[in-house]
Tab-separated table of C-alpha atoms in Angstrom:
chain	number	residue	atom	x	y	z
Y	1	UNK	CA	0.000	0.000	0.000
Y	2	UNK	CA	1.754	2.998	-1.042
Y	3	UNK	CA	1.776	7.204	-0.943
Y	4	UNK	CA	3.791	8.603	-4.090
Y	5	UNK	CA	5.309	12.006	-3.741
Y	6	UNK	CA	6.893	13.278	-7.333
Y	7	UNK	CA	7.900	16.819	-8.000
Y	8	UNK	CA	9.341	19.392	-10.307
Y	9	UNK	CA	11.150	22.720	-10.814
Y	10	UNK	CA	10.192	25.523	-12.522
Y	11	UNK	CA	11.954	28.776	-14.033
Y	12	UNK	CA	13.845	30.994	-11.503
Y	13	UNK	CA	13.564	33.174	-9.367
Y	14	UNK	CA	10.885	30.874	-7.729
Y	15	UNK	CA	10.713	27.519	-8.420
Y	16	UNK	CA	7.751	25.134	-7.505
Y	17	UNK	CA	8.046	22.053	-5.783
Y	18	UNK	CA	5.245	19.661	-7.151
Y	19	UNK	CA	3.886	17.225	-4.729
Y	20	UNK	CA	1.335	14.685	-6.946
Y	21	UNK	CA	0.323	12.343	-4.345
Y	22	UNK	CA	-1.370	9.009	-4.820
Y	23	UNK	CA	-1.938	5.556	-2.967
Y	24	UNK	CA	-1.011	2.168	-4.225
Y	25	UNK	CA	-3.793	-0.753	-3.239
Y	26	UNK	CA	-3.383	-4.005	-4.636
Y	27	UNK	CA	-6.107	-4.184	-7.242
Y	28	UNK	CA	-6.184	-7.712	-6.806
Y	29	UNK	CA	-7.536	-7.746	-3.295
Y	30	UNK	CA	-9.174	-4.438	-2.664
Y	31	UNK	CA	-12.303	-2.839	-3.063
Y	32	UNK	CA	-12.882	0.387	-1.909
Y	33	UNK	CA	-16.308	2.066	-0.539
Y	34	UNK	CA	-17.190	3.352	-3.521
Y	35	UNK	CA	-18.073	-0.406	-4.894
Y	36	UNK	CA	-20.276	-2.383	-3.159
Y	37	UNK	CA	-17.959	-5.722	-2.872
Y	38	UNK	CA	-19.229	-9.203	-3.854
Y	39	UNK	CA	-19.242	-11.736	-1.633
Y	40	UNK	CA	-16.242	-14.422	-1.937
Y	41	UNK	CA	-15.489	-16.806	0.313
Y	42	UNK	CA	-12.541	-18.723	-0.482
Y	43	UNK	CA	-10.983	-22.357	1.735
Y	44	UNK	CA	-9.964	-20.963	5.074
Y	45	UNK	CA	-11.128	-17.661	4.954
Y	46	UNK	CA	-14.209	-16.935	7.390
Y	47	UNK	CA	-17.006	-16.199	4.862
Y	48	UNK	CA	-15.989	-12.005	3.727
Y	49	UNK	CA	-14.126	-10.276	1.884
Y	50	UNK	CA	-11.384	-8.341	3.273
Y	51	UNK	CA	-11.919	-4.302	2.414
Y	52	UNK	CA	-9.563	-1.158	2.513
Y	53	UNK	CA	-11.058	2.074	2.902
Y	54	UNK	CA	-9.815	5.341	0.932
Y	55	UNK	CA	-8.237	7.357	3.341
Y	56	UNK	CA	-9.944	10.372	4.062
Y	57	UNK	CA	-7.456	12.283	5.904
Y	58	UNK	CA	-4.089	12.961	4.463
Y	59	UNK	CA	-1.248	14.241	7.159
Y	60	UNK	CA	1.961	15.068	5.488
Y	61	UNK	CA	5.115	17.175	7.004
Y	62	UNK	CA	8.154	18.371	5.185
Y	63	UNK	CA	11.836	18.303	7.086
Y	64	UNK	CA	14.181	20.914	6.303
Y	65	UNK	CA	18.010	20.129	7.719
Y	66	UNK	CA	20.030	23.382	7.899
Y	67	UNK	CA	23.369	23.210	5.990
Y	68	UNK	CA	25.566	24.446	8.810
Y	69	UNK	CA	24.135	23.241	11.896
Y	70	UNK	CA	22.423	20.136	10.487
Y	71	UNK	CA	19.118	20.663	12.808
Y	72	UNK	CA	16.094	19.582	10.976
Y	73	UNK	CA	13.237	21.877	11.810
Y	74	UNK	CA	9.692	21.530	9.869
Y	75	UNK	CA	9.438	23.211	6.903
Y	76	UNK	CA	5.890	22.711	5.624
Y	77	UNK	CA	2.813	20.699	7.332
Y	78	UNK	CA	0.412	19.897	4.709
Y	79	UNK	CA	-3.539	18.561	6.054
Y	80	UNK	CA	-5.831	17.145	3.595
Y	81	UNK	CA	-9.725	15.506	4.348
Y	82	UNK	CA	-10.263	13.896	0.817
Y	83	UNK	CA	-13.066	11.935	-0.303
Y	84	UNK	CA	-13.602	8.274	-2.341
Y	85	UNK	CA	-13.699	10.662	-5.664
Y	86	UNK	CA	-10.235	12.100	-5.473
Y	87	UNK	CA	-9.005	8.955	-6.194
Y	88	UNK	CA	-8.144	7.780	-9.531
Y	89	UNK	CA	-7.126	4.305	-10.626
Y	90	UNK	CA	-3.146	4.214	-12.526
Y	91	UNK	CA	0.072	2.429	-12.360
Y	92	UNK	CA	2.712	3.357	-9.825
Y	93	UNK	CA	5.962	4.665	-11.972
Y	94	UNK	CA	8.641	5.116	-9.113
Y	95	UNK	CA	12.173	3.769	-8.227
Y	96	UNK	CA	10.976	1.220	-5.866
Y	97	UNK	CA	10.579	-2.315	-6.683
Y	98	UNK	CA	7.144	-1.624	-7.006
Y	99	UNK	CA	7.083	0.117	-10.596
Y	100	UNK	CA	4.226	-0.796	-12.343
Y	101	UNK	CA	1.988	-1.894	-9.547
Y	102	UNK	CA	-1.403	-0.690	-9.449
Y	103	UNK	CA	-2.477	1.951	-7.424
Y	104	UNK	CA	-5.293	4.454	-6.882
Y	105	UNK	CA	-3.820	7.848	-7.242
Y	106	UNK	CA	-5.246	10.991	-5.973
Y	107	UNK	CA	-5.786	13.776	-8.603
Y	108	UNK	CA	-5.142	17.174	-6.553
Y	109	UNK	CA	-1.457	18.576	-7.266
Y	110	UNK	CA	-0.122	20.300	-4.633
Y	111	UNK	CA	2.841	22.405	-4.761
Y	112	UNK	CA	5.402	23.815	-2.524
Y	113	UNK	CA	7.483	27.454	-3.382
Y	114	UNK	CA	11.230	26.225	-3.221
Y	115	UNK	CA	12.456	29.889	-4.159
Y	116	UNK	CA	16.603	29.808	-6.181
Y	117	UNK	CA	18.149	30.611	-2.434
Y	118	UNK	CA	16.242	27.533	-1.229
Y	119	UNK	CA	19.290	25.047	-0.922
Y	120	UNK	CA	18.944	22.401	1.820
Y	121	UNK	CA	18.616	19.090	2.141
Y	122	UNK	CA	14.852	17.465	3.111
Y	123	UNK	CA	13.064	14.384	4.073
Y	124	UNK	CA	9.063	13.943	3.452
Y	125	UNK	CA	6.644	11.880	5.931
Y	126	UNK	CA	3.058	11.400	5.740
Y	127	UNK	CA	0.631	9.651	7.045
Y	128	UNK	CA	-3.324	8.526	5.576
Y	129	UNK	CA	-6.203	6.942	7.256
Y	130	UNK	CA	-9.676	6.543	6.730
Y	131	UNK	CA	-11.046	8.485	9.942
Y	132	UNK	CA	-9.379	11.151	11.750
Y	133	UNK	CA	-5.918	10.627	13.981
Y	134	UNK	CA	-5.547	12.570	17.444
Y	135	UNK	CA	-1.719	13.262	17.756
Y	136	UNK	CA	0.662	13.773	20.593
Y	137	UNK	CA	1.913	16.585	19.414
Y	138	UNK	CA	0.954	20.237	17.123
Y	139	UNK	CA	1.789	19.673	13.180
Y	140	UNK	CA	3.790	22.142	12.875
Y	141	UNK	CA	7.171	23.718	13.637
Y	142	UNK	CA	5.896	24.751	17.290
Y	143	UNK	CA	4.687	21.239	17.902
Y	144	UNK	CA	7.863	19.438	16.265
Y	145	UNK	CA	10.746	21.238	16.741
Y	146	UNK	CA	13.170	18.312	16.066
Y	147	UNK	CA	13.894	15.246	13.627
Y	148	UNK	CA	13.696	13.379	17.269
Y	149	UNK	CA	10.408	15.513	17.624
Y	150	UNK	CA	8.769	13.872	14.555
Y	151	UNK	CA	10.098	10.019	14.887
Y	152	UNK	CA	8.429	9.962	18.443
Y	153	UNK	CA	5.607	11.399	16.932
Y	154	UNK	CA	2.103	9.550	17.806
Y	155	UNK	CA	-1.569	8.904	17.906
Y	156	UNK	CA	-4.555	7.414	19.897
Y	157	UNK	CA	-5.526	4.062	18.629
Y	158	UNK	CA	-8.318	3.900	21.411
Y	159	UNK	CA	-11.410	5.188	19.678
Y	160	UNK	CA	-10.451	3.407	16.294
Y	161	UNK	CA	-9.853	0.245	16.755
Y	162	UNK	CA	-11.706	-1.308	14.022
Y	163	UNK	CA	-10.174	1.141	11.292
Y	164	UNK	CA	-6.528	-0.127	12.614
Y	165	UNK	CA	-6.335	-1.676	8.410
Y	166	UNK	CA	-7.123	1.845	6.905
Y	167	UNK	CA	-4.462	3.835	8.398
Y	168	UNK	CA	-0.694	4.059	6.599
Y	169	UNK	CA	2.437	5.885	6.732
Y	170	UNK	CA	5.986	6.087	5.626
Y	171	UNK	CA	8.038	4.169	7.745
Y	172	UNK	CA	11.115	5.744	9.140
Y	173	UNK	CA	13.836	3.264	8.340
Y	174	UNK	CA	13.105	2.536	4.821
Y	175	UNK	CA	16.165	3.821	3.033
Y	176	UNK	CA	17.161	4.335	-0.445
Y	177	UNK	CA	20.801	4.466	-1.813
Y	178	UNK	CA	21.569	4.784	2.124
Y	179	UNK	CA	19.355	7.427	2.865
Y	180	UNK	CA	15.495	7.859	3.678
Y	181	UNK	CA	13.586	6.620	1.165
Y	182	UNK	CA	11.370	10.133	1.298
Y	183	UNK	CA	14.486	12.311	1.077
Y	184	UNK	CA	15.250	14.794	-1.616
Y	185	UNK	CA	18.386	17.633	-1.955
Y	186	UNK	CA	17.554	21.426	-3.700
Y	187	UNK	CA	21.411	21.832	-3.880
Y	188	UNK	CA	21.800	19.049	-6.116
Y	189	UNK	CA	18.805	18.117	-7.316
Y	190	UNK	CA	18.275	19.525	-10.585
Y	191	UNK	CA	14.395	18.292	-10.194
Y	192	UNK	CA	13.521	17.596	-6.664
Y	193	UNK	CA	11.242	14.630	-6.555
Y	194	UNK	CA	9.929	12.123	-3.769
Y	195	UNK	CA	8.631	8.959	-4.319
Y	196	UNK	CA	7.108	8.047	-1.127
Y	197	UNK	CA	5.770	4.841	-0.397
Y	198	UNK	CA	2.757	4.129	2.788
Y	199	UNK	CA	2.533	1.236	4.486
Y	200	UNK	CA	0.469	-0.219	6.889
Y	201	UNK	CA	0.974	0.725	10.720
Y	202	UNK	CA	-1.002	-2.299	11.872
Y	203	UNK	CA	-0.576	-5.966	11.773
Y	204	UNK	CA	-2.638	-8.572	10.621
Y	205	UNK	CA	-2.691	-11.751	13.032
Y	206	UNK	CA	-4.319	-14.418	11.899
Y	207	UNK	CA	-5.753	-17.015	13.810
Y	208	UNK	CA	-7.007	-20.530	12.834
Y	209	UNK	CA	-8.523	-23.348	15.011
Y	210	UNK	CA	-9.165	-27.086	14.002
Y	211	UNK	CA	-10.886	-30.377	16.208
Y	212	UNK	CA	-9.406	-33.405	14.634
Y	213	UNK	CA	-12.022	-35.114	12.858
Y	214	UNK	CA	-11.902	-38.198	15.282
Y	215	UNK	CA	-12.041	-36.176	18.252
Y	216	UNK	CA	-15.392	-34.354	17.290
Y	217	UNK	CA	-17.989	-34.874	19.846
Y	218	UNK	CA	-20.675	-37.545	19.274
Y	219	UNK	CA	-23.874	-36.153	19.193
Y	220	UNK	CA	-24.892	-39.410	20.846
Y	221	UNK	CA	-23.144	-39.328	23.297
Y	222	UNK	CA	-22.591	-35.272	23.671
Y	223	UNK	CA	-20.027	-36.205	27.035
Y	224	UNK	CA	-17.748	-37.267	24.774
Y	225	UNK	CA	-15.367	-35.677	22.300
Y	226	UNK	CA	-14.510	-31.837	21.838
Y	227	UNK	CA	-16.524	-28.725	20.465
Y	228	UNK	CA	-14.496	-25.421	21.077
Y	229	UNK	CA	-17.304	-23.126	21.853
Y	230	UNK	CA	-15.693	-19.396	23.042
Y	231	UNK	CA	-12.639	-17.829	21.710
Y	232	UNK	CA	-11.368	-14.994	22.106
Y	233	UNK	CA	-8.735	-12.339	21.639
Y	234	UNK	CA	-7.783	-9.970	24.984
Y	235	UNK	CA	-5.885	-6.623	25.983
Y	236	UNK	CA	-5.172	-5.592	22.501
Y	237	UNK	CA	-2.950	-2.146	22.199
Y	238	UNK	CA	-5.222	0.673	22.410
Y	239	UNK	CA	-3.145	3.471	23.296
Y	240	UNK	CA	-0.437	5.889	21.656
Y	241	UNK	CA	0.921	4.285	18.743
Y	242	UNK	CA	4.307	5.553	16.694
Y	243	UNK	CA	2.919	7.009	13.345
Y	244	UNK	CA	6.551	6.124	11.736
Y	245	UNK	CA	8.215	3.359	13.639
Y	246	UNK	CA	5.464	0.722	13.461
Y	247	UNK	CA	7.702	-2.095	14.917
Y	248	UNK	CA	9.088	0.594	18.015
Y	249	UNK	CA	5.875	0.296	20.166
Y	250	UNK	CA	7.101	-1.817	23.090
Y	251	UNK	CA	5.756	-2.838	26.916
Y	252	UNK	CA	7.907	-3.935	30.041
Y	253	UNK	CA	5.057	-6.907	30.198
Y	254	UNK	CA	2.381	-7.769	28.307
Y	255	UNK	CA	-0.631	-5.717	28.590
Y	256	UNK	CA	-3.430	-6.658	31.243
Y	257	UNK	CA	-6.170	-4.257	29.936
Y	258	UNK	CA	-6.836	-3.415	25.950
Y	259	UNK	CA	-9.291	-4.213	23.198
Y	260	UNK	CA	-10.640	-7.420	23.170
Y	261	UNK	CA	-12.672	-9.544	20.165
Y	262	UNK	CA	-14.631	-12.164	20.482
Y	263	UNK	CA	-14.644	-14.904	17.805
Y	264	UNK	CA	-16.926	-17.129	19.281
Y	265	UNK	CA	-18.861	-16.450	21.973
Y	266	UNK	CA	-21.041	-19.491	23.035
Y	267	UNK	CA	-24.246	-18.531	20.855
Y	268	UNK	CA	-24.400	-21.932	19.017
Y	269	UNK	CA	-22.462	-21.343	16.162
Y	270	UNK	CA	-21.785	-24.859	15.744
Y	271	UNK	CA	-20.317	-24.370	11.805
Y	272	UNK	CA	-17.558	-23.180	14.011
Y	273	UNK	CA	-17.189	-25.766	16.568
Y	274	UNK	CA	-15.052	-27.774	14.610
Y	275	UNK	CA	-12.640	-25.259	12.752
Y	276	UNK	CA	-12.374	-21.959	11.233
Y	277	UNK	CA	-10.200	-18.987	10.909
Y	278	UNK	CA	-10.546	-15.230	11.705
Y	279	UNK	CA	-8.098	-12.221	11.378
Y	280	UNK	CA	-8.046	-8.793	12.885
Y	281	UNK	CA	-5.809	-6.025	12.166
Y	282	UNK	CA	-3.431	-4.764	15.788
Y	283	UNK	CA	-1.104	-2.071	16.559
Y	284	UNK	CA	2.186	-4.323	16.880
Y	285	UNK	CA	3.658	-4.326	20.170
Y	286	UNK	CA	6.766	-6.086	21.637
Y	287	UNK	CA	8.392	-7.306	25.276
Y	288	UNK	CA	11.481	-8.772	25.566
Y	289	UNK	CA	12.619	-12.155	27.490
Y	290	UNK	CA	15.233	-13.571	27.337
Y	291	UNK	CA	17.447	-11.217	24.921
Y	292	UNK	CA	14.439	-11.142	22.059
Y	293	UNK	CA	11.374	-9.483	21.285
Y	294	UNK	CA	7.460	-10.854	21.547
Y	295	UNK	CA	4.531	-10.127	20.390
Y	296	UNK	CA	2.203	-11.772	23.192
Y	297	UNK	CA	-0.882	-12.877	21.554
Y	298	UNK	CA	-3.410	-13.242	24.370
Y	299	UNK	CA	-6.216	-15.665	24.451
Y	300	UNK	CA	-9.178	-17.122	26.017
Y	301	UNK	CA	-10.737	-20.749	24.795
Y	302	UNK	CA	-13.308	-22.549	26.380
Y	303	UNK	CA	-14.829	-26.337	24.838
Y	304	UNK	CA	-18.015	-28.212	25.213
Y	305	UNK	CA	-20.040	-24.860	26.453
Y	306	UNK	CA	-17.866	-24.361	29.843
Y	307	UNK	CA	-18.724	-21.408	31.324
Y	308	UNK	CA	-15.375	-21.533	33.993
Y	309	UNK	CA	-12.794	-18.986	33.439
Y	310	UNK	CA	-11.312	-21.125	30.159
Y	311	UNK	CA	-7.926	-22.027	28.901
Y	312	UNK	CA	-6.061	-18.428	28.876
Y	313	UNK	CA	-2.851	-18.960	26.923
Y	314	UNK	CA	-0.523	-15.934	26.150
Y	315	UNK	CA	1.098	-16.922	23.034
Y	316	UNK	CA	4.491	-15.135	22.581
Y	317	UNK	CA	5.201	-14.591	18.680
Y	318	UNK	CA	8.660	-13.747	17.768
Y	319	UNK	CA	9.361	-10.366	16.424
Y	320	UNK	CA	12.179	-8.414	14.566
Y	321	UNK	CA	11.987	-4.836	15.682
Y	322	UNK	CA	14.358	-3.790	13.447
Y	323	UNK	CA	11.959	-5.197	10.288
Y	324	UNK	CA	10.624	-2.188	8.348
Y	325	UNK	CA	7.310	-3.193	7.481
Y	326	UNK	CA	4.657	-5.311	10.268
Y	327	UNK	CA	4.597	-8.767	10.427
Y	328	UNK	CA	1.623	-10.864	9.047
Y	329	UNK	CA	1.461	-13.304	12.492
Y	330	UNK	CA	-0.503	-16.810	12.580
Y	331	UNK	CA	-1.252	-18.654	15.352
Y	332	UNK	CA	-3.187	-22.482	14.801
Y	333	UNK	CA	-4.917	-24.225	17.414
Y	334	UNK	CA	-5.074	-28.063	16.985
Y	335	UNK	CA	-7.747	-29.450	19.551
Y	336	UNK	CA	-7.317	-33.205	20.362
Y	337	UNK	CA	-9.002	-33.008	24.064
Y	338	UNK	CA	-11.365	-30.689	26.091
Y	339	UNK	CA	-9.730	-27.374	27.579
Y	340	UNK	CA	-9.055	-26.959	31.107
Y	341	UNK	CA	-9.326	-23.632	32.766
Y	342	UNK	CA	-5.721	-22.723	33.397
Y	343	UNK	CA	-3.191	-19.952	32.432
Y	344	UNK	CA	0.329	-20.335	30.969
Y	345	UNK	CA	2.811	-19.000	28.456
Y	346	UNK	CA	3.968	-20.301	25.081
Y	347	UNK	CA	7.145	-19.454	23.201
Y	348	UNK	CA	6.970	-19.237	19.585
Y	349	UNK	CA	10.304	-18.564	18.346
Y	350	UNK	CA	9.927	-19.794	14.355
């Protein structure tokens, strides 16, 4: 999912830095708002098709690093609330491996006045998302007054959890020829250009559960056998969330109060007694033990309608927090017996 930044100069004495900004979605598996989507349903997948929203609300800041001090400062802030129809389908021409992919691109040009005495090195960040982001901190110079400033820039994930998928940015250690991937040079540059790429902030942890056939319960005999009958997913991140360093959110533990989702929840669903699979998209968050990094993935089962306090694993995932992009994380569930109600741990470390 990607953000394109391109730009031009024009004659002197003030030249114009062009800004044509546009998203890349993966035709093949998005539909946006504007289309009512069919429904697919595909082997493993839990009966919908997965859908990314247009972002509606465009946050974008320019970095300007002064030639003898080498402070960055802000240069320009740039705050856009778009709509489905400013988007425009096209291929993305860039740099990045991901020339020719298709993308929706959105049709305003915006452009910046980079006068002849302009000379300075800069780096471009943005961030989209569907509904509206709360920040830590003013976009502008008085609110970011430092490169440091903007990298520990945040927002509040509490009141949006379920638009988590829609939101993207440019992550802050994606480099090109050794620099930052949304950097550009007016000394050098005889045509400043950025081609800036957003990805997503969240990751996607999927989660699939199976009861061996042989171990399904006999409707006979309904004392026998397993049915898992409650699942589900507790103390998700809900709090402030790095807008540029995705995998940089960390906790001394993991957390004991958050978002929680319920994938079963004891109404009788029996079509999902015996196995299914359900994802969610999660802010990305990390402890350490034992020298490396965890995502802990924690859950509640229950089997055969128990209504006790249920098996409450925490698994932990292995995570690189040095990766650029979020991780796609799975965790399986193979039932063979009924659940007791216990707590405990589990190291994953593939």
């Amino acid at each position: 999912m990607a953000l394109v930044l391109a730009g031009c100069k024009v004659n002197e004495p003030e030249q114009k830095l062009g800004l044509p900004l546009s998203i890349c979605l993966p035709a093949n598996e998005v539909q946006s708002a504007r289309y009512a989507p069919a429904a697919r349903r595909a082997i493993g997948d839990p009966g919908e098709t997965e859908l990314f929203l247009f972002p509606h609300h465009l946050y974008i800041i320019v970095m300007k690093q002064d030639e003898d001090t080498k402070a960055w400062t802000v240069w320009e802030t740039i705050d856009r609330t778009l709509t489905d129809a400013d988007w425009k389908p096209t291929r993305y021409v860039g740099l990045l491996p991901t020339m020719g992919d298709s993308i929706y691109q959105y049709t305003e040009q915006i452009n910046l006045l980079l006068s002849s005495s302009d000379h300075f090195k800069g780096r471009v960040y943005a961030i989209a998302s569907a509904e509206p982001l709360s920040f830590n901190k003013a976009l502008s110079s008085s609110g970011i007054t430092s490169m440091n400033d903007l990298l520990d820039l945040t927002f509040n994930t509490s009141e949006i959890q379920s638009s988590l998928q829609h939101i993207y940015s440019s992550p802050y250690n994606l480099t090109q020829n050794g620099d930052y991937y949304g950097s550009f040079n007016s000394s050098y540059q005889r045509v400043p250009h950025v081609n800036l790429l957003l990805y997503h902030i969240a990751a996607k942890v999927d989660i699939k559960w199976n009861v061996e056939e042989s171990n399904r319960i006999n409707k006979t005999d309904p004392t026998k056998g397993v049915r898992l009958t409650y699942m589900q997913v507790r103390n998700l991140f809900n709090s402030d969330a790095y807008c540029f360093k995705p995998m940089r959110n960390v906790s001394g533990s993991a957390l004991t109060t958050g978002e929680s989702i319920a994938i079963i929840d004891n109404s009788g669903d029996e079509g999902r007694w015996w196995e299914g699979r359900y994802y969610f998209y999660t802010i990305p968050y990390t402890i350490t033990e034992g020298g490396k990094q965890y995502y802990p993935l924690q859950m509640t089962l229950k089997t055969n309608g128990s209504t006790g306090t249920g098996y409450q694993p925490t698994l932990n995932l292995k995570i690189d927090t040095t990766a650029v992009f979020v991780p796609w994380l799975r965790a399986n569930f193979n039932l063979t017996a009924p659940l007791t109600d216990k707590t405990e741990t589990k190291t994953v470390d593939n």
